[in-house]
PDB file of C-alpha atoms in Angstrom:
ATOM      1  CA  ALA A   1      88.378 119.368  82.085  1.00  0.00           C
ATOM      2  CA  GLN A   2      87.520 117.789  85.389  1.00  0.00           C
ATOM      3  CA  SER A   3      86.464 120.164  88.121  1.00  0.00           C
ATOM      4  CA  VAL A   4      84.354 120.520  91.213  1.00  0.00           C
ATOM      5  CA  THR A   5      82.692 123.744  92.301  1.00  0.00           C
ATOM      6  CA  GLN A   6      81.389 124.423  95.766  1.00  0.00           C
ATOM      7  CA  PRO A   7      79.911 127.901  95.401  1.00  0.00           C
ATOM      8  CA  ASP A   8      79.431 128.542  99.110  1.00  0.00           C
ATOM      9  CA  ILE A   9      82.615 129.281 101.022  1.00  0.00           C
ATOM     10  CA  HIS A  10      80.944 129.622 104.405  1.00  0.00           C
ATOM     11  CA  ILE A  11      77.420 128.825 105.594  1.00  0.00           C
ATOM     12  CA  THR A  12      75.894 129.436 109.013  1.00  0.00           C
ATOM     13  CA  VAL A  13      72.710 127.672 110.065  1.00  0.00           C
ATOM     14  CA  SER A  14      70.864 127.432 113.354  1.00  0.00           C
ATOM     15  CA  GLU A  15      70.986 124.214 115.306  1.00  0.00           C
ATOM     16  CA  GLY A  16      67.996 122.096 114.336  1.00  0.00           C
ATOM     17  CA  ALA A  17      67.594 123.788 110.964  1.00  0.00           C
ATOM     18  CA  SER A  18      67.902 121.988 107.662  1.00  0.00           C
ATOM     19  CA  LEU A  19      71.066 122.151 105.579  1.00  0.00           C
ATOM     20  CA  GLU A  20      71.930 121.963 101.913  1.00  0.00           C
ATOM     21  CA  LEU A  21      75.489 122.273 100.639  1.00  0.00           C
ATOM     22  CA  ARG A  22      75.894 122.718  96.932  1.00  0.00           C
ATOM     23  CA  CYS A  23      78.271 120.886  94.622  1.00  0.00           C
ATOM     24  CA  ASN A  24      78.582 121.042  90.846  1.00  0.00           C
ATOM     25  CA  TYR A  25      81.032 118.958  88.870  1.00  0.00           C
ATOM     26  CA  SER A  26      82.474 118.603  85.415  1.00  0.00           C
ATOM     27  CA  TYR A  27      83.687 115.143  84.441  1.00  0.00           C
ATOM     28  CA  GLY A  28      84.093 113.468  81.063  1.00  0.00           C
ATOM     29  CA  ALA A  29      82.970 109.982  81.995  1.00  0.00           C
ATOM     30  CA  THR A  30      80.488 108.560  84.467  1.00  0.00           C
ATOM     31  CA  PRO A  31      81.523 110.188  87.712  1.00  0.00           C
ATOM     32  CA  TYR A  32      82.137 108.697  91.084  1.00  0.00           C
ATOM     33  CA  LEU A  33      81.023 111.345  93.572  1.00  0.00           C
ATOM     34  CA  PHE A  34      81.959 111.778  97.196  1.00  0.00           C
ATOM     35  CA  TRP A  35      81.313 114.024 100.165  1.00  0.00           C
ATOM     36  CA  TYR A  36      83.938 114.236 102.877  1.00  0.00           C
ATOM     37  CA  VAL A  37      83.894 116.070 106.206  1.00  0.00           C
ATOM     38  CA  GLN A  38      86.921 117.512 107.963  1.00  0.00           C
ATOM     39  CA  SER A  39      86.674 118.552 111.596  1.00  0.00           C
ATOM     40  CA  PRO A  40      89.242 121.079 112.856  1.00  0.00           C
ATOM     41  CA  GLY A  41      92.711 119.542 113.075  1.00  0.00           C
ATOM     42  CA  GLN A  42      91.503 116.235 111.723  1.00  0.00           C
ATOM     43  CA  GLY A  43      91.781 114.235 108.526  1.00  0.00           C
ATOM     44  CA  LEU A  44      88.952 113.758 106.052  1.00  0.00           C
ATOM     45  CA  GLN A  45      86.148 111.306 106.731  1.00  0.00           C
ATOM     46  CA  LEU A  46      83.856 109.960 104.034  1.00  0.00           C
ATOM     47  CA  LEU A  47      80.199 110.888 104.545  1.00  0.00           C
ATOM     48  CA  LEU A  48      78.767 109.202 101.483  1.00  0.00           C
ATOM     49  CA  LYS A  49      79.478 108.238  97.900  1.00  0.00           C
ATOM     50  CA  TYR A  50      77.664 107.701  94.614  1.00  0.00           C
ATOM     51  CA  PHE A  51      78.823 105.269  91.962  1.00  0.00           C
ATOM     52  CA  SER A  52      75.613 104.127  90.274  1.00  0.00           C
ATOM     53  CA  GLY A  53      72.048 103.109  90.954  1.00  0.00           C
ATOM     54  CA  ASP A  54      69.676 105.064  93.158  1.00  0.00           C
ATOM     55  CA  THR A  55      70.447 108.743  92.766  1.00  0.00           C
ATOM     56  CA  LEU A  56      69.582 109.503  96.387  1.00  0.00           C
ATOM     57  CA  VAL A  57      72.318 108.151  98.619  1.00  0.00           C
ATOM     58  CA  GLN A  58      72.330 107.916 102.372  1.00  0.00           C
ATOM     59  CA  GLY A  59      75.452 108.460 104.399  1.00  0.00           C
ATOM     60  CA  ILE A  60      76.654 108.537 107.953  1.00  0.00           C
ATOM     61  CA  LYS A  61      75.555 111.044 110.587  1.00  0.00           C
ATOM     62  CA  GLY A  62      72.140 111.526 108.976  1.00  0.00           C
ATOM     63  CA  PHE A  63      73.449 113.062 105.746  1.00  0.00           C
ATOM     64  CA  GLU A  64      72.124 112.332 102.288  1.00  0.00           C
ATOM     65  CA  ALA A  65      72.981 113.549  98.791  1.00  0.00           C
ATOM     66  CA  GLU A  66      71.184 113.518  95.480  1.00  0.00           C
ATOM     67  CA  PHE A  67      72.909 113.000  92.133  1.00  0.00           C
ATOM     68  CA  LYS A  68      71.299 115.016  89.351  1.00  0.00           C
ATOM     69  CA  ARG A  69      72.994 114.230  86.057  1.00  0.00           C
ATOM     70  CA  SER A  70      71.070 116.885  84.122  1.00  0.00           C
ATOM     71  CA  GLN A  71      72.332 119.581  86.489  1.00  0.00           C
ATOM     72  CA  SER A  72      75.784 118.050  87.093  1.00  0.00           C
ATOM     73  CA  SER A  73      75.098 118.419  90.777  1.00  0.00           C
ATOM     74  CA  PHE A  74      75.549 116.359  93.902  1.00  0.00           C
ATOM     75  CA  ASN A  75      74.158 118.438  96.760  1.00  0.00           C
ATOM     76  CA  LEU A  76      74.486 117.347 100.368  1.00  0.00           C
ATOM     77  CA  ARG A  77      71.520 117.632 102.713  1.00  0.00           C
ATOM     78  CA  LYS A  78      70.649 117.069 106.337  1.00  0.00           C
ATOM     79  CA  PRO A  79      67.160 117.664 107.742  1.00  0.00           C
ATOM     80  CA  SER A  80      68.300 118.872 111.174  1.00  0.00           C
ATOM     81  CA  VAL A  81      71.847 119.928 111.993  1.00  0.00           C
ATOM     82  CA  HIS A  82      73.590 119.433 115.307  1.00  0.00           C
ATOM     83  CA  TRP A  83      76.321 121.615 116.803  1.00  0.00           C
ATOM     84  CA  SER A  84      78.773 118.749 116.190  1.00  0.00           C
ATOM     85  CA  ASP A  85      78.218 119.107 112.427  1.00  0.00           C
ATOM     86  CA  ALA A  86      80.317 122.295 112.397  1.00  0.00           C
ATOM     87  CA  ALA A  87      83.224 121.418 110.100  1.00  0.00           C
ATOM     88  CA  GLU A  88      84.605 121.801 106.585  1.00  0.00           C
ATOM     89  CA  TYR A  89      82.791 119.830 103.900  1.00  0.00           C
ATOM     90  CA  PHE A  90      84.399 118.746 100.642  1.00  0.00           C
ATOM     91  CA  CYS A  91      82.742 117.450  97.518  1.00  0.00           C
ATOM     92  CA  ALA A  92      84.910 115.317  95.223  1.00  0.00           C
ATOM     93  CA  VAL A  93      84.661 113.635  91.838  1.00  0.00           C
ATOM     94  CA  GLY A  94      86.717 110.857  90.311  1.00  0.00           C
ATOM     95  CA  GLY A  95      86.700 107.622  88.401  1.00  0.00           C
ATOM     96  CA  SER A  96      87.507 104.125  89.510  1.00  0.00           C
ATOM     97  CA  SER A  97      90.356 103.101  91.748  1.00  0.00           C
ATOM     98  CA  ALA A  98      93.791 104.500  90.931  1.00  0.00           C
ATOM     99  CA  SER A  99      92.330 107.470  89.102  1.00  0.00           C
ATOM    100  CA  LYS A 100      92.646 110.995  90.332  1.00  0.00           C
ATOM    101  CA  ILE A 101      90.020 112.460  92.620  1.00  0.00           C
ATOM    102  CA  ILE A 102      89.375 116.176  92.279  1.00  0.00           C
ATOM    103  CA  PHE A 103      88.257 117.998  95.395  1.00  0.00           C
ATOM    104  CA  GLY A 104      86.186 121.130  95.603  1.00  0.00           C
ATOM    105  CA  SER A 105      87.429 124.097  97.572  1.00  0.00           C
ATOM    106  CA  GLY A 106      85.280 123.198 100.554  1.00  0.00           C
ATOM    107  CA  THR A 107      82.374 124.800 102.415  1.00  0.00           C
ATOM    108  CA  ARG A 108      82.816 125.754 106.037  1.00  0.00           C
ATOM    109  CA  LEU A 109      79.707 125.077 108.083  1.00  0.00           C
ATOM    110  CA  SER A 110      79.082 127.005 111.293  1.00  0.00           C
ATOM    111  CA  ILE A 111      76.210 126.244 113.638  1.00  0.00           C
ATOM    112  CA  ARG A 112      74.338 129.003 115.436  1.00  0.00           C
ATOM    113  CA  PRO A 113      73.173 127.927 118.920  1.00  0.00           C
TER     114      PRO A 113
ATOM    115  CA  ASP B   1      93.309  99.941 114.966  1.00  0.00           C
ATOM    116  CA  THR B   2      94.444 102.811 112.749  1.00  0.00           C
ATOM    117  CA  ALA B   3      93.712 102.364 109.063  1.00  0.00           C
ATOM    118  CA  VAL B   4      96.016 105.052 107.625  1.00  0.00           C
ATOM    119  CA  SER B   5      98.700 106.434 109.887  1.00  0.00           C
ATOM    120  CA  GLN B   6     101.212 109.218 109.341  1.00  0.00           C
ATOM    121  CA  THR B   7     104.275 110.298 111.274  1.00  0.00           C
ATOM    122  CA  PRO B   8     105.050 112.817 112.492  1.00  0.00           C
ATOM    123  CA  LYS B   9     101.838 114.700 113.223  1.00  0.00           C
ATOM    124  CA  TYR B  10     103.688 118.000 113.516  1.00  0.00           C
ATOM    125  CA  LEU B  11     106.952 118.995 111.882  1.00  0.00           C
ATOM    126  CA  VAL B  12     108.664 122.335 112.429  1.00  0.00           C
ATOM    127  CA  THR B  13     111.883 122.933 110.565  1.00  0.00           C
ATOM    128  CA  GLN B  14     114.009 125.653 109.028  1.00  0.00           C
ATOM    129  CA  MET B  15     114.334 126.626 105.406  1.00  0.00           C
ATOM    130  CA  GLY B  16     116.851 124.569 103.497  1.00  0.00           C
ATOM    131  CA  ASN B  17     116.476 121.434 105.588  1.00  0.00           C
ATOM    132  CA  ASP B  18     115.473 118.009 104.273  1.00  0.00           C
ATOM    133  CA  LYS B  19     112.637 116.128 105.954  1.00  0.00           C
ATOM    134  CA  SER B  20     110.536 113.008 105.488  1.00  0.00           C
ATOM    135  CA  ILE B  21     106.956 112.107 106.308  1.00  0.00           C
ATOM    136  CA  LYS B  22     105.970 108.469 106.619  1.00  0.00           C
ATOM    137  CA  CYS B  23     102.648 106.853 105.811  1.00  0.00           C
ATOM    138  CA  GLU B  24     101.369 103.353 106.382  1.00  0.00           C
ATOM    139  CA  GLN B  25      98.015 101.736 105.654  1.00  0.00           C
ATOM    140  CA  ASN B  26      96.759  98.394 106.965  1.00  0.00           C
ATOM    141  CA  LEU B  27      93.681  98.203 104.730  1.00  0.00           C
ATOM    142  CA  GLY B  28      95.246  96.061 102.035  1.00  0.00           C
ATOM    143  CA  HIS B  29      94.686  98.747  99.412  1.00  0.00           C
ATOM    144  CA  ASP B  30      96.792  98.852  96.273  1.00  0.00           C
ATOM    145  CA  THR B  31      96.682 102.619  95.758  1.00  0.00           C
ATOM    146  CA  MET B  32      98.112 105.345  97.958  1.00  0.00           C
ATOM    147  CA  TYR B  33      98.242 109.127  97.619  1.00  0.00           C
ATOM    148  CA  TRP B  34      99.830 112.268  98.949  1.00  0.00           C
ATOM    149  CA  TYR B  35      97.801 115.481  99.142  1.00  0.00           C
ATOM    150  CA  LYS B  36      98.760 118.984 100.150  1.00  0.00           C
ATOM    151  CA  GLN B  37      96.223 121.173 101.952  1.00  0.00           C
ATOM    152  CA  ASP B  38      97.092 124.851 102.007  1.00  0.00           C
ATOM    153  CA  SER B  39      96.050 127.500 104.514  1.00  0.00           C
ATOM    154  CA  LYS B  40      92.807 128.082 102.630  1.00  0.00           C
ATOM    155  CA  LYS B  41      91.913 124.408 103.027  1.00  0.00           C
ATOM    156  CA  PHE B  42      92.365 123.722  99.311  1.00  0.00           C
ATOM    157  CA  LEU B  43      93.252 120.056  98.849  1.00  0.00           C
ATOM    158  CA  LYS B  44      95.485 119.175  95.919  1.00  0.00           C
ATOM    159  CA  ILE B  45      96.790 115.797  94.893  1.00  0.00           C
ATOM    160  CA  MET B  46     100.559 115.508  94.590  1.00  0.00           C
ATOM    161  CA  PHE B  47     101.311 111.855  93.884  1.00  0.00           C
ATOM    162  CA  SER B  48      99.645 108.496  93.585  1.00  0.00           C
ATOM    163  CA  TYR B  49     101.159 105.024  93.652  1.00  0.00           C
ATOM    164  CA  ASN B  50      99.477 101.808  92.616  1.00  0.00           C
ATOM    165  CA  ASN B  51     101.198  98.674  93.816  1.00  0.00           C
ATOM    166  CA  LYS B  52     104.478 100.536  94.331  1.00  0.00           C
ATOM    167  CA  GLU B  53     104.367 102.149  90.879  1.00  0.00           C
ATOM    168  CA  LEU B  54     103.993 105.882  90.377  1.00  0.00           C
ATOM    169  CA  ILE B  55     100.809 106.584  88.421  1.00  0.00           C
ATOM    170  CA  ILE B  56     100.000 110.217  89.193  1.00  0.00           C
ATOM    171  CA  ASN B  57     102.613 112.905  89.427  1.00  0.00           C
ATOM    172  CA  GLU B  58     101.103 116.355  89.436  1.00  0.00           C
ATOM    173  CA  THR B  59     103.076 119.511  88.867  1.00  0.00           C
ATOM    174  CA  VAL B  60     105.143 119.274  91.995  1.00  0.00           C
ATOM    175  CA  PRO B  61     108.709 120.598  92.415  1.00  0.00           C
ATOM    176  CA  ASN B  62     111.261 117.843  92.119  1.00  0.00           C
ATOM    177  CA  ARG B  63     112.348 118.659  95.655  1.00  0.00           C
ATOM    178  CA  PHE B  64     109.446 116.380  96.573  1.00  0.00           C
ATOM    179  CA  SER B  65     110.182 112.692  96.104  1.00  0.00           C
ATOM    180  CA  PRO B  66     107.758 109.943  97.065  1.00  0.00           C
ATOM    181  CA  LYS B  67     108.985 106.466  97.822  1.00  0.00           C
ATOM    182  CA  SER B  68     106.950 103.300  98.146  1.00  0.00           C
ATOM    183  CA  PRO B  69     108.975 100.410  99.595  1.00  0.00           C
ATOM    184  CA  ASP B  70     105.878  98.189  99.516  1.00  0.00           C
ATOM    185  CA  LYS B  71     102.216  98.716  98.794  1.00  0.00           C
ATOM    186  CA  ALA B  72     101.403  99.407 102.449  1.00  0.00           C
ATOM    187  CA  HIS B  73     103.837 102.311 102.727  1.00  0.00           C
ATOM    188  CA  LEU B  74     104.224 105.593 100.896  1.00  0.00           C
ATOM    189  CA  ASN B  75     106.760 108.046 102.255  1.00  0.00           C
ATOM    190  CA  LEU B  76     107.347 111.628 101.190  1.00  0.00           C
ATOM    191  CA  HIS B  77     110.789 113.159 101.231  1.00  0.00           C
ATOM    192  CA  ILE B  78     111.243 116.888 100.799  1.00  0.00           C
ATOM    193  CA  ASN B  79     114.612 118.465 100.028  1.00  0.00           C
ATOM    194  CA  SER B  80     115.624 122.071 100.564  1.00  0.00           C
ATOM    195  CA  LEU B  81     112.449 123.098 102.305  1.00  0.00           C
ATOM    196  CA  GLU B  82     110.966 126.495 101.464  1.00  0.00           C
ATOM    197  CA  LEU B  83     108.512 128.720 103.304  1.00  0.00           C
ATOM    198  CA  GLY B  84     105.831 127.909 100.730  1.00  0.00           C
ATOM    199  CA  ASP B  85     106.012 124.236 101.628  1.00  0.00           C
ATOM    200  CA  SER B  86     104.258 124.991 104.908  1.00  0.00           C
ATOM    201  CA  ALA B  87     100.939 123.153 104.761  1.00  0.00           C
ATOM    202  CA  VAL B  88      99.160 120.069 106.010  1.00  0.00           C
ATOM    203  CA  TYR B  89     100.113 116.933 104.095  1.00  0.00           C
ATOM    204  CA  PHE B  90      97.644 114.086 103.956  1.00  0.00           C
ATOM    205  CA  CYS B  91      98.294 110.523 102.992  1.00  0.00           C
ATOM    206  CA  ALA B  92      95.404 108.415 101.710  1.00  0.00           C
ATOM    207  CA  SER B  93      94.738 104.981 100.299  1.00  0.00           C
ATOM    208  CA  SER B  94      91.881 103.801  98.146  1.00  0.00           C
ATOM    209  CA  ASP B  95      89.936 100.658  97.454  1.00  0.00           C
ATOM    210  CA  ARG B  96      88.891  99.385  94.014  1.00  0.00           C
ATOM    211  CA  GLU B  97      85.938 101.754  93.892  1.00  0.00           C
ATOM    212  CA  GLY B  98      88.086 104.808  94.466  1.00  0.00           C
ATOM    213  CA  GLU B  99      86.851 105.564  97.990  1.00  0.00           C
ATOM    214  CA  GLN B 100      89.766 107.216  99.735  1.00  0.00           C
ATOM    215  CA  TYR B 101      90.724 106.741 103.360  1.00  0.00           C
ATOM    216  CA  PHE B 102      92.746 109.588 104.803  1.00  0.00           C
ATOM    217  CA  GLY B 103      95.413 109.724 107.434  1.00  0.00           C
ATOM    218  CA  PRO B 104      95.290 112.333 110.224  1.00  0.00           C
ATOM    219  CA  GLY B 105      97.648 114.681 108.416  1.00  0.00           C
ATOM    220  CA  THR B 106     101.110 116.110 109.078  1.00  0.00           C
ATOM    221  CA  ARG B 107     101.291 119.835 109.739  1.00  0.00           C
ATOM    222  CA  LEU B 108     104.578 121.082 108.295  1.00  0.00           C
ATOM    223  CA  THR B 109     105.804 124.505 109.330  1.00  0.00           C
ATOM    224  CA  VAL B 110     108.892 125.907 107.662  1.00  0.00           C
ATOM    225  CA  THR B 111     110.511 128.885 109.395  1.00  0.00           C
TER     226      THR B 111
END
């Protein structure tokens, strides 16, 4: 069965500290993997995606994620967080266009001044 | 230049009423979706259309009926609204690689 697990419901980090948000997936075929960010009252914005090739992908706003097939993981990282990064982060897995994308339950990120 | 737009942004209505939410995308995508996000932020797909044809229909009450007059529009009609329908509804469209572009959401409150 296809699924996405984000084990951390809520994370608080200090401004300027590094960040890692965890994501594990279960998918029968080669997965397409995504990270989305949702600011309060807003829609979802794509941070980055992995389809194939280099397993370390760079995204917008200084985020990166690493695909580890052996661990079925796609963790999101940022070396130094900013107060504006406070938001809800969703990991998602799917196939090609027109297939269903499964979202994780989200991780809420708070930033400590 | 909005890519995926939804109207209305907020919708407050009473139980038993019928309401519609409209969605339009100007990205030229063939595939569009409706998602429901509950109060715990859990995002669940409801429907997907590809080129005006229904391709994904999750376990959704038949009070919910999507309609796609053309591939740029996907509307959601809800009959006999219930308290449990209160949520944020997101429309999205996707390109060939499955990357989804989301609308701003419609917050539905049923009283």
